[in-house]
PDB file of C-alpha atoms in Angstrom:
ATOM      1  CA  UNK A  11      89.674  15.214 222.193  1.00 50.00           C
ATOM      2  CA  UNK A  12      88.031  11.847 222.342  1.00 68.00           C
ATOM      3  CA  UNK A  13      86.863  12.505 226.021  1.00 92.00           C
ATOM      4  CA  UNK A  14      84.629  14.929 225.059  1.00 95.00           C
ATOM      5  CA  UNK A  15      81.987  13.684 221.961  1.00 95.00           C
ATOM      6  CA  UNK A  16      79.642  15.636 219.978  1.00 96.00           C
ATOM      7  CA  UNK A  17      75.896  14.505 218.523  1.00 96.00           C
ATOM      8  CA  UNK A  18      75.793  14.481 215.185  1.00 96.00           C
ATOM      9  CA  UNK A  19      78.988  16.053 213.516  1.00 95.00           C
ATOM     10  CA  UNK A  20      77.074  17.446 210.566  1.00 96.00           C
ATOM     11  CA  UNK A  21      72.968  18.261 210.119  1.00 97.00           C
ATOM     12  CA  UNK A  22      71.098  20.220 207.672  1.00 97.00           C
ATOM     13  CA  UNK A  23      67.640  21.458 208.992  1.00 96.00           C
ATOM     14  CA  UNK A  24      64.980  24.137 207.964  1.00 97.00           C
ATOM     15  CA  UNK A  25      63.741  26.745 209.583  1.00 97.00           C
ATOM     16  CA  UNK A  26      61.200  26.550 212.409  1.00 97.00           C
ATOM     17  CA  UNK A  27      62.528  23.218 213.470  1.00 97.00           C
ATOM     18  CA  UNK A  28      63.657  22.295 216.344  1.00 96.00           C
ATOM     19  CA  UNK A  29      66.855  20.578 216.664  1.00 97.00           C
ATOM     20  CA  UNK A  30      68.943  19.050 219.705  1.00 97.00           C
ATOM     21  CA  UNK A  31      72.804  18.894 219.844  1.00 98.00           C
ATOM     22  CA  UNK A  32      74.331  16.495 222.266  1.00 98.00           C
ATOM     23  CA  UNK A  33      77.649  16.420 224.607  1.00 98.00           C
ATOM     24  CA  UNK A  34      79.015  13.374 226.629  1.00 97.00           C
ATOM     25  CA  UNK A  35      81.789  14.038 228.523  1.00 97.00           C
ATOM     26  CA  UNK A  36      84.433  10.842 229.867  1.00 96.00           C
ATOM     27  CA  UNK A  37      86.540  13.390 231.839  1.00 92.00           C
ATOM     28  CA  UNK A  38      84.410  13.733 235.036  1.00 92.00           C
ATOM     29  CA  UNK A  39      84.650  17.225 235.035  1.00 92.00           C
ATOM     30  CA  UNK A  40      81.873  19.413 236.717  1.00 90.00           C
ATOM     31  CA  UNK A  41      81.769  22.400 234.495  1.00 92.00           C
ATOM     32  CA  UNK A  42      80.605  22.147 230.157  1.00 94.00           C
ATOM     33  CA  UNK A  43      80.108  24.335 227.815  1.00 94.00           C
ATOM     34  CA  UNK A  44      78.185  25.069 224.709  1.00 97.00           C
ATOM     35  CA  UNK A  45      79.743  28.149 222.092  1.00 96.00           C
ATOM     36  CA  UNK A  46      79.706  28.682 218.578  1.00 96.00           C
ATOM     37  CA  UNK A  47      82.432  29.325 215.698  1.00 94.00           C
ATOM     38  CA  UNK A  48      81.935  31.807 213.437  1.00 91.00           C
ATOM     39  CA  UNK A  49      83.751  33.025 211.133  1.00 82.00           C
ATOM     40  CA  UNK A  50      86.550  36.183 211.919  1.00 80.00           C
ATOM     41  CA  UNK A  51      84.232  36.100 215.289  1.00 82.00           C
ATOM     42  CA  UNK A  52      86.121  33.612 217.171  1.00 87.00           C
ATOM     43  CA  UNK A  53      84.041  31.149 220.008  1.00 92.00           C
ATOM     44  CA  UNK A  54      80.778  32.781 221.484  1.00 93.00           C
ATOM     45  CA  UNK A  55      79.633  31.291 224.979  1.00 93.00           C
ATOM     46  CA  UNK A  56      76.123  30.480 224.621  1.00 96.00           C
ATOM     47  CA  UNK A  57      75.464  28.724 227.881  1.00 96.00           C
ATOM     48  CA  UNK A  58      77.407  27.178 230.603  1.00 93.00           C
ATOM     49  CA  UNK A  59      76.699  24.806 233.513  1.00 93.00           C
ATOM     50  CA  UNK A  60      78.968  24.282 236.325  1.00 89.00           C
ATOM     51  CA  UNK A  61      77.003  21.606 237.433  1.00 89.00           C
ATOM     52  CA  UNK A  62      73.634  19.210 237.302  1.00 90.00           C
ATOM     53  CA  UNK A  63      71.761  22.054 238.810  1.00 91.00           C
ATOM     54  CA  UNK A  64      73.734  25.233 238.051  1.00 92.00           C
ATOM     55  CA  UNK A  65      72.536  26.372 234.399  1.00 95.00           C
ATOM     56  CA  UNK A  66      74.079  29.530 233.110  1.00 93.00           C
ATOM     57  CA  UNK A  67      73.267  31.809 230.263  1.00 94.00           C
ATOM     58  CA  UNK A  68      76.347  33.217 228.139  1.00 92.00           C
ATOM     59  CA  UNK A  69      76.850  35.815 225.538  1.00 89.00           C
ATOM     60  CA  UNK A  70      74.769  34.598 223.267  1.00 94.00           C
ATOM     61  CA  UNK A  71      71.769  32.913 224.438  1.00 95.00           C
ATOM     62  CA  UNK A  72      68.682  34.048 222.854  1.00 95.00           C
ATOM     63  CA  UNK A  73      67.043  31.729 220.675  1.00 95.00           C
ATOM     64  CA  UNK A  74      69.015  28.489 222.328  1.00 97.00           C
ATOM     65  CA  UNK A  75      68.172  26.410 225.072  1.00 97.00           C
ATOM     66  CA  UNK A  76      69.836  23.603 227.032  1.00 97.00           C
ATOM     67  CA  UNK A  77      69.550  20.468 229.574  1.00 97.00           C
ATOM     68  CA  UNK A  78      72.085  19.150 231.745  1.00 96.00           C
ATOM     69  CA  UNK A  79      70.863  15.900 232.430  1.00 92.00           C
ATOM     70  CA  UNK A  80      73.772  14.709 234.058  1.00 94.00           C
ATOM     71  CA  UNK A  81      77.704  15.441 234.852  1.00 93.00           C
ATOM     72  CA  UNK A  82      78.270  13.959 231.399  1.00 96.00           C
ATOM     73  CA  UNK A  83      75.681  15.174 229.376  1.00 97.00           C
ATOM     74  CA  UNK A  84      74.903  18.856 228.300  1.00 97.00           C
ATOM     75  CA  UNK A  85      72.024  19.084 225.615  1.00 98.00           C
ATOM     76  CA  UNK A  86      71.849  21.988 223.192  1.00 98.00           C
ATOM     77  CA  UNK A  87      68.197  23.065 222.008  1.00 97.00           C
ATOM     78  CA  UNK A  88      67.496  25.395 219.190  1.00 96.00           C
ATOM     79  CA  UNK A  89      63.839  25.372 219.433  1.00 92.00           C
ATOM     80  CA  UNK A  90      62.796  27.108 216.275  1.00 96.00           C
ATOM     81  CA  UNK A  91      65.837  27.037 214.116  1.00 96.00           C
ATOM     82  CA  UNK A  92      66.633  30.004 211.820  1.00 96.00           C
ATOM     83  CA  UNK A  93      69.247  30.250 209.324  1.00 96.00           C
ATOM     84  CA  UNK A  94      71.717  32.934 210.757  1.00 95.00           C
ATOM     85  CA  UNK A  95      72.088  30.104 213.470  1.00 97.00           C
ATOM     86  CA  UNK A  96      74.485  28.138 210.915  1.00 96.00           C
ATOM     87  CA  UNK A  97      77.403  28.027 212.710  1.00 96.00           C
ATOM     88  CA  UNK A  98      80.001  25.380 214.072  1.00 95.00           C
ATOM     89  CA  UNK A  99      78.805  24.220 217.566  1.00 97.00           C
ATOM     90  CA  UNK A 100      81.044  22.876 219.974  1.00 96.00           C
ATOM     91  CA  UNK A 101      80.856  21.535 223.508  1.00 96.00           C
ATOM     92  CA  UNK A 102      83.630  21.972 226.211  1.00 94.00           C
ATOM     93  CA  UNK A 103      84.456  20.605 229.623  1.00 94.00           C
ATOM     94  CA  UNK A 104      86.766  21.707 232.771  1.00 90.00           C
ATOM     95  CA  UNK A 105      87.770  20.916 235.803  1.00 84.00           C
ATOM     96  CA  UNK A 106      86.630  23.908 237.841  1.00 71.00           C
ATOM     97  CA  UNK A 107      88.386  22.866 240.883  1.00 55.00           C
ATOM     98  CA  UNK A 108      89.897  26.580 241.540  1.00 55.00           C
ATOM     99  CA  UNK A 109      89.640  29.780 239.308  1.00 53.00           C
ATOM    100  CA  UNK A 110      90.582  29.202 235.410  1.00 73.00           C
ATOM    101  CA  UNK A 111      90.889  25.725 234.408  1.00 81.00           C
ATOM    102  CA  UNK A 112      91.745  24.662 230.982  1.00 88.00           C
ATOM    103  CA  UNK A 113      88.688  23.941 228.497  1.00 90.00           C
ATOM    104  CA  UNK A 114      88.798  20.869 226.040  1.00 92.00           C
ATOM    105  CA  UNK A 115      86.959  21.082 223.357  1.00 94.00           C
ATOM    106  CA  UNK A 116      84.546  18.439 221.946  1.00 94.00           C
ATOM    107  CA  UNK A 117      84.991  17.798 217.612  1.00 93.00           C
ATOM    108  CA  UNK A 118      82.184  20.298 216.720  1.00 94.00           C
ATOM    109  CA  UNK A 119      78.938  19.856 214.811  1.00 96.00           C
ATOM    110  CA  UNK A 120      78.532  21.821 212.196  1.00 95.00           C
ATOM    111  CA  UNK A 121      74.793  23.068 211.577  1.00 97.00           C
ATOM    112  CA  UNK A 122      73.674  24.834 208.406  1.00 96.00           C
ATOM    113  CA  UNK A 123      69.848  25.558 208.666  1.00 96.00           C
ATOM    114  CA  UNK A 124      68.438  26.121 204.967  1.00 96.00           C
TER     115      UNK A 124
ATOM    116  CA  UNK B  14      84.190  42.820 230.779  1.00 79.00           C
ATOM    117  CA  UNK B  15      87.048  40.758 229.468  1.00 85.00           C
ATOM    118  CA  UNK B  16      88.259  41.181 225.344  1.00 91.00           C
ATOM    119  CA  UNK B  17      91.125  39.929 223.016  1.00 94.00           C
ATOM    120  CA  UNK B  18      92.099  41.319 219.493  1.00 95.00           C
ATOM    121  CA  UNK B  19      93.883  39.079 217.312  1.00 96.00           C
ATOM    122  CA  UNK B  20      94.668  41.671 214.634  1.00 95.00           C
ATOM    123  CA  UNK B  21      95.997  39.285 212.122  1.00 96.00           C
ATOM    124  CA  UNK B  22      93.506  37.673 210.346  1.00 95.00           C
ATOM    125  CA  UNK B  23      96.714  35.261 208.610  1.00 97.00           C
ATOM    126  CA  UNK B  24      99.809  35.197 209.666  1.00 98.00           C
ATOM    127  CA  UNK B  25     102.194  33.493 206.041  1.00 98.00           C
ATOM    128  CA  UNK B  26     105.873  32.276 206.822  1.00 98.00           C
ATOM    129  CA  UNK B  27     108.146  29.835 205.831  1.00 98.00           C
ATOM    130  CA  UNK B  28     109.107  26.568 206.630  1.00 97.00           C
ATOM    131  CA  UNK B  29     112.185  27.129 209.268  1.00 97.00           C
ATOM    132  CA  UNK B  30     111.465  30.576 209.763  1.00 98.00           C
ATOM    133  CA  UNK B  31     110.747  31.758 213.119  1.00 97.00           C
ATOM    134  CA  UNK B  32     106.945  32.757 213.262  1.00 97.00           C
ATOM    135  CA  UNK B  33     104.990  35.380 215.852  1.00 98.00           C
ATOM    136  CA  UNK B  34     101.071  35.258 216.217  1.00 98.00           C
ATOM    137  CA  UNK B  35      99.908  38.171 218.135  1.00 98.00           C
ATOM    138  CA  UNK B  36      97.342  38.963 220.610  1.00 98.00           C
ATOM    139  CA  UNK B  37      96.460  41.856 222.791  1.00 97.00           C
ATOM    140  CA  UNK B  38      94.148  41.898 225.832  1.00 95.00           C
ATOM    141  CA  UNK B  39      91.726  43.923 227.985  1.00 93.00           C
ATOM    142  CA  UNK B  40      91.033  42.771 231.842  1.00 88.00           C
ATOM    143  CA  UNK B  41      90.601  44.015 235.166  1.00 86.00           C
ATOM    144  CA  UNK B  42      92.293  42.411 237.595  1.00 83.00           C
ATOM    145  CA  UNK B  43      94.935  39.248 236.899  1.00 83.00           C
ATOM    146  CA  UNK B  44      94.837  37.715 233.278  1.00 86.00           C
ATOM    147  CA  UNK B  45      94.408  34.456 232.623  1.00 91.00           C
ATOM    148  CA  UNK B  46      95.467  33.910 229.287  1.00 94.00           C
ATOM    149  CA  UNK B  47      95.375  30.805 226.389  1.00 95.00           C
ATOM    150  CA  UNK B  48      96.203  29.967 223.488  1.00 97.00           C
ATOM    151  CA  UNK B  49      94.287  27.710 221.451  1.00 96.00           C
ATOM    152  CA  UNK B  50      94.947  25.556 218.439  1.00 96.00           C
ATOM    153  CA  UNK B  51      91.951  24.281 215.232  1.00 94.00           C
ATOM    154  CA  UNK B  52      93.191  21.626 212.463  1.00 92.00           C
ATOM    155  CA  UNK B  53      90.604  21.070 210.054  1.00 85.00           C
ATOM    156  CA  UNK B  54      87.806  19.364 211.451  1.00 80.00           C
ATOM    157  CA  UNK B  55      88.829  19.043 215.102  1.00 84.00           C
ATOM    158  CA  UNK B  56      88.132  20.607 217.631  1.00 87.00           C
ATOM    159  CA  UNK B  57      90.043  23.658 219.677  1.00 92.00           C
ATOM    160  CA  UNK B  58      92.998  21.979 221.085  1.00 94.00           C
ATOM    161  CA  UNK B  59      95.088  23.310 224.082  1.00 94.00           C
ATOM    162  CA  UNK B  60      98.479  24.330 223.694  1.00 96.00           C
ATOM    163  CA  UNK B  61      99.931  26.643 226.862  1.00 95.00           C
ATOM    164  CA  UNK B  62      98.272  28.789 229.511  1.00 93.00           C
ATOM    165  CA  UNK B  63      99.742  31.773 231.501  1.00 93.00           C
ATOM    166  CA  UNK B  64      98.031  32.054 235.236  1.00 89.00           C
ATOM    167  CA  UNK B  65     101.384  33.558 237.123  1.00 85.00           C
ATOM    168  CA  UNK B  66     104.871  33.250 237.066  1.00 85.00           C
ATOM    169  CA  UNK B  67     107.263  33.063 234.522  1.00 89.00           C
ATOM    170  CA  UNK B  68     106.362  35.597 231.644  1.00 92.00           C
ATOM    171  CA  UNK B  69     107.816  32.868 229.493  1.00 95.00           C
ATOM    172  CA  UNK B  70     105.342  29.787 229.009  1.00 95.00           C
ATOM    173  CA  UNK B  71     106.715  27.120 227.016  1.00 96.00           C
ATOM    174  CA  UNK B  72     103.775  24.600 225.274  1.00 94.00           C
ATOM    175  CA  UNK B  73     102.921  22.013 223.019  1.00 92.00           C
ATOM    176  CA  UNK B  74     104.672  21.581 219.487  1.00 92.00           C
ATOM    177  CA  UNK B  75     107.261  23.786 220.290  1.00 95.00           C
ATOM    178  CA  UNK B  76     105.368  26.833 220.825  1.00 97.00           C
ATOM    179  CA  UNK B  77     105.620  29.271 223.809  1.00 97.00           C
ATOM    180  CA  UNK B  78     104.210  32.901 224.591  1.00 97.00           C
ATOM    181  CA  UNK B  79     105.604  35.661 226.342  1.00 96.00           C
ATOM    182  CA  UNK B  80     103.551  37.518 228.474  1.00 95.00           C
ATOM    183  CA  UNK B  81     103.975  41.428 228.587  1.00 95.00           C
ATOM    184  CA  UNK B  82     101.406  43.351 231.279  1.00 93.00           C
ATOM    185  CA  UNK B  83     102.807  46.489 229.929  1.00 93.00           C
ATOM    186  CA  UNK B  84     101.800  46.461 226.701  1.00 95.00           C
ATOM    187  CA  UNK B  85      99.085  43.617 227.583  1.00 95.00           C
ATOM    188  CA  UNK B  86     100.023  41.327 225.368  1.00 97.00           C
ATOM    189  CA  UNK B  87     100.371  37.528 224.299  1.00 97.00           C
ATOM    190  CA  UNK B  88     102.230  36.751 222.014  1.00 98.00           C
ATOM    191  CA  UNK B  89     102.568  33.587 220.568  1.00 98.00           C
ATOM    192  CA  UNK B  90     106.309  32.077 218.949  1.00 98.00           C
ATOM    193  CA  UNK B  91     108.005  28.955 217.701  1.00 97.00           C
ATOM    194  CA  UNK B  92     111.605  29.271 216.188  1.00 97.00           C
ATOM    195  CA  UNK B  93     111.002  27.575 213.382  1.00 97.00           C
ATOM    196  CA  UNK B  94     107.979  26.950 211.536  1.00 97.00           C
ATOM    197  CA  UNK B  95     106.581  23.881 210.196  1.00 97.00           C
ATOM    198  CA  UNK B  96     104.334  23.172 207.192  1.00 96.00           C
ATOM    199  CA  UNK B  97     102.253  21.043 209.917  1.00 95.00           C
ATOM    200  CA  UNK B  98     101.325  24.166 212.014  1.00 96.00           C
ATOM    201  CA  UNK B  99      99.449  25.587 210.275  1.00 96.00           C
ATOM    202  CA  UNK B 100      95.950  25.909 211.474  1.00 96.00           C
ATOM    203  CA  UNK B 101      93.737  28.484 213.048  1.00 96.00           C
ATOM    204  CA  UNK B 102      95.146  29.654 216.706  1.00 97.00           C
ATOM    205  CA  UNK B 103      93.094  31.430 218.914  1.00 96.00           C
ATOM    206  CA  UNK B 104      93.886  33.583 222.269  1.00 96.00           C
ATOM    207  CA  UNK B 105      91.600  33.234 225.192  1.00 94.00           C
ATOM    208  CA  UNK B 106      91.653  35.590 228.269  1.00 92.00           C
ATOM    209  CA  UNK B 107      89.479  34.186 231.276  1.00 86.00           C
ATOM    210  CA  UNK B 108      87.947  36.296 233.885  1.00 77.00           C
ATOM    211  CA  UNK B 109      84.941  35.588 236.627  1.00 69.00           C
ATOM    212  CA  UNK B 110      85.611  31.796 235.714  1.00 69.00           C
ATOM    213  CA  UNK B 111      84.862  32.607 231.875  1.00 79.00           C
ATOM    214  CA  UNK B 112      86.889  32.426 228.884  1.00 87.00           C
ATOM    215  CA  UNK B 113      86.593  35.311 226.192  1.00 90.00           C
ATOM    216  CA  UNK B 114      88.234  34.084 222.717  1.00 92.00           C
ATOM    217  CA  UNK B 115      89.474  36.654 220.186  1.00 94.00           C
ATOM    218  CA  UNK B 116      88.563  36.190 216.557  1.00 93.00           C
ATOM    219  CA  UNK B 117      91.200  34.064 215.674  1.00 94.00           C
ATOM    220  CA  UNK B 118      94.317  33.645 213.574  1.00 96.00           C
ATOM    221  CA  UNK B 119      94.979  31.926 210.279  1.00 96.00           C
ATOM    222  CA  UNK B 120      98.734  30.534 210.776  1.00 97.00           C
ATOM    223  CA  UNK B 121      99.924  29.297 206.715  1.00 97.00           C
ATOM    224  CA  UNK B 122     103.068  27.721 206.270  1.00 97.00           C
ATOM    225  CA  UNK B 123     104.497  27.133 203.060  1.00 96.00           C
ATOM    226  CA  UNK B 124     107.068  24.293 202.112  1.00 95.00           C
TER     227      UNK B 124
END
């Protein structure tokens, strides 16, 4: 979905770096997203912000960090990379006007850390 | 807490055969339920949600999903398969203003 764009598509880092993934939403939604793709293991919520100063930590969080640094921007931080962090990221966006709203889904970066 | 199982890890049919994608869930209280759809390279794109109503939910592309609390299930149908669906489909159940995805599905459809 072109409302929702991902920063960069594709990096290659080493371990011990620290590397920042970056969301910008269009939409004007409240609520974003940050999971990860992995293979046979679906999407895994790592954090989640329903708004500039609500910052939520998901299933996954340990190891990641993030900034929401306004409604249309929702920073993912992996402050000392390691290599069973290659995954496909991907940033999200909803509504969350009232209960369950439908997520769209950013293109994904894909992040292999050597 | 909230789970799906997608136990097909690929789902093969034919072009112009009806195809079924399957998904089960676990959730207390009212499920909200998705379905999901990945071509190469993109991003998860939405194709139906059931919230209440109708057990019947009728998508994008064609698809729709039936709804079944008894056997809490989600099934997810199109009548007849295209050699452009296929792509990796994924059911969501949301719960406490969260969405839980299961593993996901490999849909292949041959000419």
């Amino acid at each position: 979905d072109a409302d929702v764009t991902q920063t960069p598509r594709n990096r290659i880092t080493k371990t011990g770096k620290r590397i920042m993934l970056e969301c910008s939403q269009t939409k004007g939604h409240d609520r974003m997203y940050w999971y990860r793709q992995d293979p046979g293991l679906g999407l895994r919520l790592i954090y989640y912000s329903f708004d500039v100063k609500d910052i939520n930590k998901g299933e996954i969080s340990d190891g990641y960090s993030v900034s929401r640094q306004a409604q249309a921007k929702f920073s993912l931080s992996l402050e000392s990379a390691i290599p069973n962090q290659t995954a496909l990221y991907f940033c999200a966006t909803s509504e969350g006007t009232s209960g369950i709203e439908t997520q769209y889904f950013g293109p994904g970066t894909r992040l292999l850390v050597l | 807490a909230q789970s799906v199982a997608q136990p097909e890890d690929q789902v093969n049919v034919a072009e112009g055969n009806p195809l079924t994608v399957k998904c089960t869930y676990s959730v207390s209280g009212n499920p909200y339920l998705f379905w999901y759809v990945q071509y190469p390279n993109r991003g998860l794109q939405f194709l139906l949600k059931y919230i209440t109503g109708d057990n019947l939910v009728k998508g994008s592309y064609g698809f729709e999903a039936e709804f079944n609390k008894s056997q809490t299930s989600f099934h997810l149908k199109k009548p007849s398969a295209l050699v452009s669906d296929s792509a990796l489909y994924f059911c969501a159940v949301g719960a406490g203003n969260m969405l839980t995805f299961g593993g996901g599905t490999r849909l292949m459809v041959k000419p």
